[in-house]
Coordinates of N, CA, C and O in Angstrom, one line a residue:
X8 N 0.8 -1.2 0.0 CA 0.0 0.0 0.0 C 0.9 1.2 0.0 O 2.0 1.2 0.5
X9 N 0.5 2.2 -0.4 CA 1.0 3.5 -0.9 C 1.3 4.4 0.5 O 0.8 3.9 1.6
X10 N 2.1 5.6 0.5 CA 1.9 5.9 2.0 C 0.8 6.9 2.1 O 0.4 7.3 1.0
X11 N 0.2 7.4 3.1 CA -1.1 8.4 3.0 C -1.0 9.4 2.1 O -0.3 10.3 2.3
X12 N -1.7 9.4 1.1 CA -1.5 10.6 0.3 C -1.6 11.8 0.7 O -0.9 12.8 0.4
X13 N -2.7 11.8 1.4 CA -3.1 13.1 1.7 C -4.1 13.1 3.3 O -4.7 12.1 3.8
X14 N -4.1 14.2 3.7 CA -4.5 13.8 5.2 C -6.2 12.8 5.1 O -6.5 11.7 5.6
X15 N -7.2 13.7 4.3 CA -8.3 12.8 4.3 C -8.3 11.5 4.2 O -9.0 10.7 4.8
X16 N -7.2 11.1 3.2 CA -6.7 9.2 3.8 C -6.7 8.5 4.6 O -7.2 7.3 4.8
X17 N -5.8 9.6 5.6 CA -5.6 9.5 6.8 C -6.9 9.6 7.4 O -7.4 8.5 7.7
X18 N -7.4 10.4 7.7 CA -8.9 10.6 8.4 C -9.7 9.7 8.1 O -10.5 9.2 8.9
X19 N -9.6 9.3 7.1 CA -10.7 8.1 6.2 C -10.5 6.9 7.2 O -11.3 6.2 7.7
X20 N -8.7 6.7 7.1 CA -8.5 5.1 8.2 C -9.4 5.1 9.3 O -10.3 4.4 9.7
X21 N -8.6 6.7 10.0 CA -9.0 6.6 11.7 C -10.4 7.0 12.1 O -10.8 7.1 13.2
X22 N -11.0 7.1 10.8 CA -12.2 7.5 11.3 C -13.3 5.8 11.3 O -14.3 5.6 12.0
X23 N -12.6 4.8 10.1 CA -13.3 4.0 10.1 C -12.9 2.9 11.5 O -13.6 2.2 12.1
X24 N -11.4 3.4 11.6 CA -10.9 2.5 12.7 C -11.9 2.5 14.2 O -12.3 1.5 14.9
X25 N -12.2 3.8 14.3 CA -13.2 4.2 15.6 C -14.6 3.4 15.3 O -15.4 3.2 16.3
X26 N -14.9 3.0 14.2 CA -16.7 3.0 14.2 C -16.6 1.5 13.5 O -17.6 0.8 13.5
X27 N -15.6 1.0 13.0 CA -16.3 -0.7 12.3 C -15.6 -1.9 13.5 O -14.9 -2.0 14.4
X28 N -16.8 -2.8 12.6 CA -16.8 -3.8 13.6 C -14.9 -4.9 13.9 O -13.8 -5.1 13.3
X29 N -15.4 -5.0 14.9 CA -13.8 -5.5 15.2 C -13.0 -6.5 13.7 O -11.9 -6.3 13.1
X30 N -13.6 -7.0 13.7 CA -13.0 -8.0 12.6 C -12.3 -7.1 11.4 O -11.2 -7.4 10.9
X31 N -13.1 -5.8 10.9 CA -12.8 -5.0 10.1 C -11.5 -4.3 10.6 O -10.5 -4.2 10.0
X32 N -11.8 -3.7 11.7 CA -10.6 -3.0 13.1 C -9.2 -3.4 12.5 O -8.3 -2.8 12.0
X33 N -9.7 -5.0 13.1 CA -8.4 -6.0 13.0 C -7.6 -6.1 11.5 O -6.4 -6.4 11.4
X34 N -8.2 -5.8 10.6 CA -7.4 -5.3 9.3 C -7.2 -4.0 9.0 O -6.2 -3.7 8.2
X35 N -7.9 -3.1 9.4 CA -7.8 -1.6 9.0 C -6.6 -1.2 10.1 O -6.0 -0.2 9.9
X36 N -6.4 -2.0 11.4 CA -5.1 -1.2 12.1 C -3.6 -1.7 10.9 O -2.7 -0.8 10.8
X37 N -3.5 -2.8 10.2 CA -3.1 -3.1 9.7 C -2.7 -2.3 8.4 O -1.6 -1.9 8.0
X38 N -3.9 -2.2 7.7 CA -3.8 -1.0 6.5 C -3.3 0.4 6.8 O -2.6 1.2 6.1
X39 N -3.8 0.3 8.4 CA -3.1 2.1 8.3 C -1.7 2.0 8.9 O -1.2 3.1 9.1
X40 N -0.8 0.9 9.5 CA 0.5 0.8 9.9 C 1.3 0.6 8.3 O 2.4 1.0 8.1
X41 N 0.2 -0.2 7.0 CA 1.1 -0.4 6.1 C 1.1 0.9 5.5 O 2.1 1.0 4.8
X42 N 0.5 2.0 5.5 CA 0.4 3.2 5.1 C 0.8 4.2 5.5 O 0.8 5.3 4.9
X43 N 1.3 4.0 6.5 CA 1.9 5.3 7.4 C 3.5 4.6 8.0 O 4.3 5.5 8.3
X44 N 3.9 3.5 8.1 CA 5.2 3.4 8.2 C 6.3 3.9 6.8 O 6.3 3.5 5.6
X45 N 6.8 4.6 7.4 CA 8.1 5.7 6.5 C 7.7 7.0 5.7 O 8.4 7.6 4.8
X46 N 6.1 7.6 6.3 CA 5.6 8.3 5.7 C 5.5 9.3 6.6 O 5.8 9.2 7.8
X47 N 5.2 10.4 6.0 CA 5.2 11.7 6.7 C 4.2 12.2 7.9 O 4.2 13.2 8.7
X48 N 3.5 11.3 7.7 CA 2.1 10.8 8.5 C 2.6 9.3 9.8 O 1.7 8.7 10.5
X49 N 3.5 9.1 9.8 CA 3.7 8.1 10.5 C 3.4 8.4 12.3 O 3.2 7.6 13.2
X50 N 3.5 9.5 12.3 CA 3.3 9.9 13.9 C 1.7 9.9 14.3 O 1.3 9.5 15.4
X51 N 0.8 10.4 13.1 CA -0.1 10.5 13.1 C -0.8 8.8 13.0 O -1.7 8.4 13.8
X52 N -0.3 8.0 12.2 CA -1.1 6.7 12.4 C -0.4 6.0 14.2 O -1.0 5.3 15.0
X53 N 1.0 6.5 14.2 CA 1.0 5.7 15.8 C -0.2 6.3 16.8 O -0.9 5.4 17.3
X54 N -0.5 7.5 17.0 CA -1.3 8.2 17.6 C -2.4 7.4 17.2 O -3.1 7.2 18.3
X55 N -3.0 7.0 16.2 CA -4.2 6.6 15.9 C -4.1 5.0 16.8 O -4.7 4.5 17.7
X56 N -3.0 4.6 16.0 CA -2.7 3.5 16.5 C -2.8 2.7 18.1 O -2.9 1.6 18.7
X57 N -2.5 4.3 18.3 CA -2.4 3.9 20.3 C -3.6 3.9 20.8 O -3.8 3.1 21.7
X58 N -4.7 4.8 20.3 CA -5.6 4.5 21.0 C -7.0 3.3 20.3 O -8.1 3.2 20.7
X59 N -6.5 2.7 19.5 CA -7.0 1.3 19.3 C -6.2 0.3 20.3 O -6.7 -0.8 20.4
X60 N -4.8 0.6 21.3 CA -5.1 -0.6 22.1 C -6.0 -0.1 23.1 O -5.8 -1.0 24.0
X61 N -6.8 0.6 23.5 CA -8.0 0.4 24.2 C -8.9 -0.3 24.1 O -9.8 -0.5 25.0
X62 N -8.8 -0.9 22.3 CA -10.6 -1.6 22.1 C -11.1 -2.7 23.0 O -10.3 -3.6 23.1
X63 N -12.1 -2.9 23.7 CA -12.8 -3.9 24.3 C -12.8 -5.1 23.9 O -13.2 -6.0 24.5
X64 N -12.2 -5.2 22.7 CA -11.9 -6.8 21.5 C -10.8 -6.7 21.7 O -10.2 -5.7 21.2
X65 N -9.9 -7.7 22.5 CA -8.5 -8.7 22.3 C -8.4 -8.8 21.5 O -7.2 -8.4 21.5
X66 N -8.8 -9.0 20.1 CA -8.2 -9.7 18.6 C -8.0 -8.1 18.3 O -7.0 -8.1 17.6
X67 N -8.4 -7.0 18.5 CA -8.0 -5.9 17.9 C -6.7 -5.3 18.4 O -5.8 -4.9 17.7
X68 N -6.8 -5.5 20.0 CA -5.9 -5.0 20.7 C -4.5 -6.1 20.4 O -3.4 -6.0 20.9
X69 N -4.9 -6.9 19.8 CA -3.4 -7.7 19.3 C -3.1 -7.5 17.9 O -1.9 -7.8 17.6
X70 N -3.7 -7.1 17.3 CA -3.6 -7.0 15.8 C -2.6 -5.5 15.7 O -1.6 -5.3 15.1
X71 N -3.3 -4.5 16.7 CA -2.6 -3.1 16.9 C -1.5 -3.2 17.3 O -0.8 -2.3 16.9
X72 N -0.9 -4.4 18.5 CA 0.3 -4.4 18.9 C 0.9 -5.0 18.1 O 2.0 -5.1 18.6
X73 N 1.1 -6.1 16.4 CA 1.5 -6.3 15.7 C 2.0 -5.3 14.9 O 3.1 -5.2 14.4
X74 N 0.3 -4.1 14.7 CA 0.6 -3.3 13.5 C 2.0 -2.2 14.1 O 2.9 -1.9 13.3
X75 N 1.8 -1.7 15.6 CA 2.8 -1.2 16.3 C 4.3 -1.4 16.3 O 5.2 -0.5 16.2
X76 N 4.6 -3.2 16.4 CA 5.5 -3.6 16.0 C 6.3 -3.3 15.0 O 7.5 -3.2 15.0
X77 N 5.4 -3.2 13.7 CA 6.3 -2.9 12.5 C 6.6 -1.8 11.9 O 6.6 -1.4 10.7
X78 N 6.9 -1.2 13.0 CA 7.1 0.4 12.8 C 9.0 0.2 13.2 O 9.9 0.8 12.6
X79 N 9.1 -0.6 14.2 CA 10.3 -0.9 14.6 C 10.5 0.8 15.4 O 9.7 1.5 15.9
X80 N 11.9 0.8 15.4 CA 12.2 1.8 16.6 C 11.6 3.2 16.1 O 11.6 4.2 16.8
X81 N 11.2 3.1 15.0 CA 10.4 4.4 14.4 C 9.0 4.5 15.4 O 8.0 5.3 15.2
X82 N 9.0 3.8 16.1 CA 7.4 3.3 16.8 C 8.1 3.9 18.0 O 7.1 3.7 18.8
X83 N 9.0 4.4 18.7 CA 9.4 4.3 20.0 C 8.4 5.2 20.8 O 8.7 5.4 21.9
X84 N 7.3 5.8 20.2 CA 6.6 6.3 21.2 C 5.8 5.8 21.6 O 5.2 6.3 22.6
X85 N 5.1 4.6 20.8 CA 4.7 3.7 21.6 C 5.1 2.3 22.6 O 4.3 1.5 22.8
X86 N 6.6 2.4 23.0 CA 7.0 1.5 23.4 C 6.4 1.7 25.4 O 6.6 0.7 26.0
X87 N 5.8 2.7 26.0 CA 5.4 3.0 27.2 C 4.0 2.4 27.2 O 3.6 1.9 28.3
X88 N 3.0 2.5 25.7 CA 1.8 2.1 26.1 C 1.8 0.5 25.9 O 1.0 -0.2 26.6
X89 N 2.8 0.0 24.7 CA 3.1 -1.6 25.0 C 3.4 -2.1 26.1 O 2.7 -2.8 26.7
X90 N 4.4 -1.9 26.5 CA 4.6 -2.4 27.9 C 3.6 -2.6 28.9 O 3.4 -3.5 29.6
X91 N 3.1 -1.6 28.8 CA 1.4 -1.7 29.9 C 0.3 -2.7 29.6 O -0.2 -3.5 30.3
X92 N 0.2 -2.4 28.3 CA -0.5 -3.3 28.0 C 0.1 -5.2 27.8 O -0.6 -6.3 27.9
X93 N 1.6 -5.0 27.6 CA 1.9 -6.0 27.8 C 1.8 -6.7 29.0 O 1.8 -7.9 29.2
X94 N 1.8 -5.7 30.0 CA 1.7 -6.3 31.8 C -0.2 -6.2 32.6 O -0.7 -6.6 33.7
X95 N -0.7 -5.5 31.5 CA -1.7 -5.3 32.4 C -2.9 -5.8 31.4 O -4.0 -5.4 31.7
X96 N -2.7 -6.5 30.4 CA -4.3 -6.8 29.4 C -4.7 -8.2 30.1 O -3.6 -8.8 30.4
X97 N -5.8 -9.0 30.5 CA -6.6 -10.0 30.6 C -6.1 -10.8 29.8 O -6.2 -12.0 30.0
X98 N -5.5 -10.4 28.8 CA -5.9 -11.9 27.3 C -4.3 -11.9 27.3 O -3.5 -11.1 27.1
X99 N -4.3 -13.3 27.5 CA -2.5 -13.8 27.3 C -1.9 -13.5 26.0 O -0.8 -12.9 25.8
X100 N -2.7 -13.9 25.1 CA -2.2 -13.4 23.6 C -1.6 -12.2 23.6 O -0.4 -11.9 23.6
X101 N -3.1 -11.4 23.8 CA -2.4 -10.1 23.6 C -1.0 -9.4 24.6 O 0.1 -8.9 24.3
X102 N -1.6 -9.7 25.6 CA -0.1 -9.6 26.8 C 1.6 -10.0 25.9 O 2.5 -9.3 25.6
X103 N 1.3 -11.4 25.5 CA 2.5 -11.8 24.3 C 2.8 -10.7 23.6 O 3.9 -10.2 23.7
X104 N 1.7 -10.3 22.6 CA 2.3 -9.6 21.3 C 2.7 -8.4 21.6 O 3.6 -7.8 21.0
X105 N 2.1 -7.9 22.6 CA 2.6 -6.5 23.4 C 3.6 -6.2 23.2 O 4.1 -5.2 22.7
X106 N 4.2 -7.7 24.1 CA 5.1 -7.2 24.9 C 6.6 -7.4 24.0 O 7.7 -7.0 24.4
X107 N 6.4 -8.1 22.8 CA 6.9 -8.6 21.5 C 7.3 -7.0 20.9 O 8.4 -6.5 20.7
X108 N 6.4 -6.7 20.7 CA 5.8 -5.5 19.8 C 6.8 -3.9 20.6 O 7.4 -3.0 19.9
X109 N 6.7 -3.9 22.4 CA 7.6 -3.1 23.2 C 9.0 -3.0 22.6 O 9.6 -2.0 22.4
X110 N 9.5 -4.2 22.4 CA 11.1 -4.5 22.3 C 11.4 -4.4 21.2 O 12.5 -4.4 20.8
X111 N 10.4 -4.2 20.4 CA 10.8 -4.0 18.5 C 10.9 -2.6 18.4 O 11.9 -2.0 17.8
X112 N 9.8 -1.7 19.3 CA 9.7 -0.1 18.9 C 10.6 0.6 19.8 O 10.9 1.8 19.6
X113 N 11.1 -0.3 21.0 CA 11.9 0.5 22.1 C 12.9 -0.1 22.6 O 13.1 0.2 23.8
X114 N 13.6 -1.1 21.9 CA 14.9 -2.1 21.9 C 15.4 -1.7 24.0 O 15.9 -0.6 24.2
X115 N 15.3 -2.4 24.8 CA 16.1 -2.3 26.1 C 17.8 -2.3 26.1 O 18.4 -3.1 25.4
X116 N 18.4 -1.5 26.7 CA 19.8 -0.9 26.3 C 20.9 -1.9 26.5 O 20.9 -2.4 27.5
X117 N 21.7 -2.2 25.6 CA 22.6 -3.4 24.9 C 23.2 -3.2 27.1 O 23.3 -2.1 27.7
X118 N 23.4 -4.0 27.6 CA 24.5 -4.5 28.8 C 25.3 -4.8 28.5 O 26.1 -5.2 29.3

């Protein structure tokens, strides 16, 4: 996928991200990480990004700490809300990919 062309793109993802049903969620967090990693807009989809791990759906809130992941250390501002969610979500899965997802965007310092 292309990177955001233009902000209404952008608005277009995060607007549908907020209002469709999870299953859709679960690929649209995806479309907007493949869309906004290396793009000028990249801050703006982590931002979007972060606040989908709030959703009430586990499969979303793991799909987002995937899509977070592949931002790599370009993602490092979300490396505070992974960690949390890697220690504090209900669903083991997602706790995993979290906490997977922490160490990709916010690498812990070489010893």
């Amino acid at each position: 996928m292309a990177a955001l062309r233009t902000s209404t793109d952008k608005a277009t993802l995060i607007a549908a991200l907020k209002s469709a049903p999870p299953s859709i969620k679960a690929v649209l967090v995806h479309a907007l990480a493949e869309a906004a990693i290396g793009s000028p807009q990249a801050e703006a989809g982590i931002a979007a990004l972060l606040e989908a791990l709030d959703d009430p759906e586990p499969t979303v809130r793991t799909e987002t700490a995937v899509a977070l992941g592949r931002f790599g250390r370009a993602g490092k501002a979300a490396g505070a809300a992974l960690r949390k969610l890697a220690a504090e979500d209900p669903d083991p899965a997602t706790a995993a990919y979290a906490a997977v997802a922490s160490v990709l965007v916010d690498p812990p310092p070489d010893r």
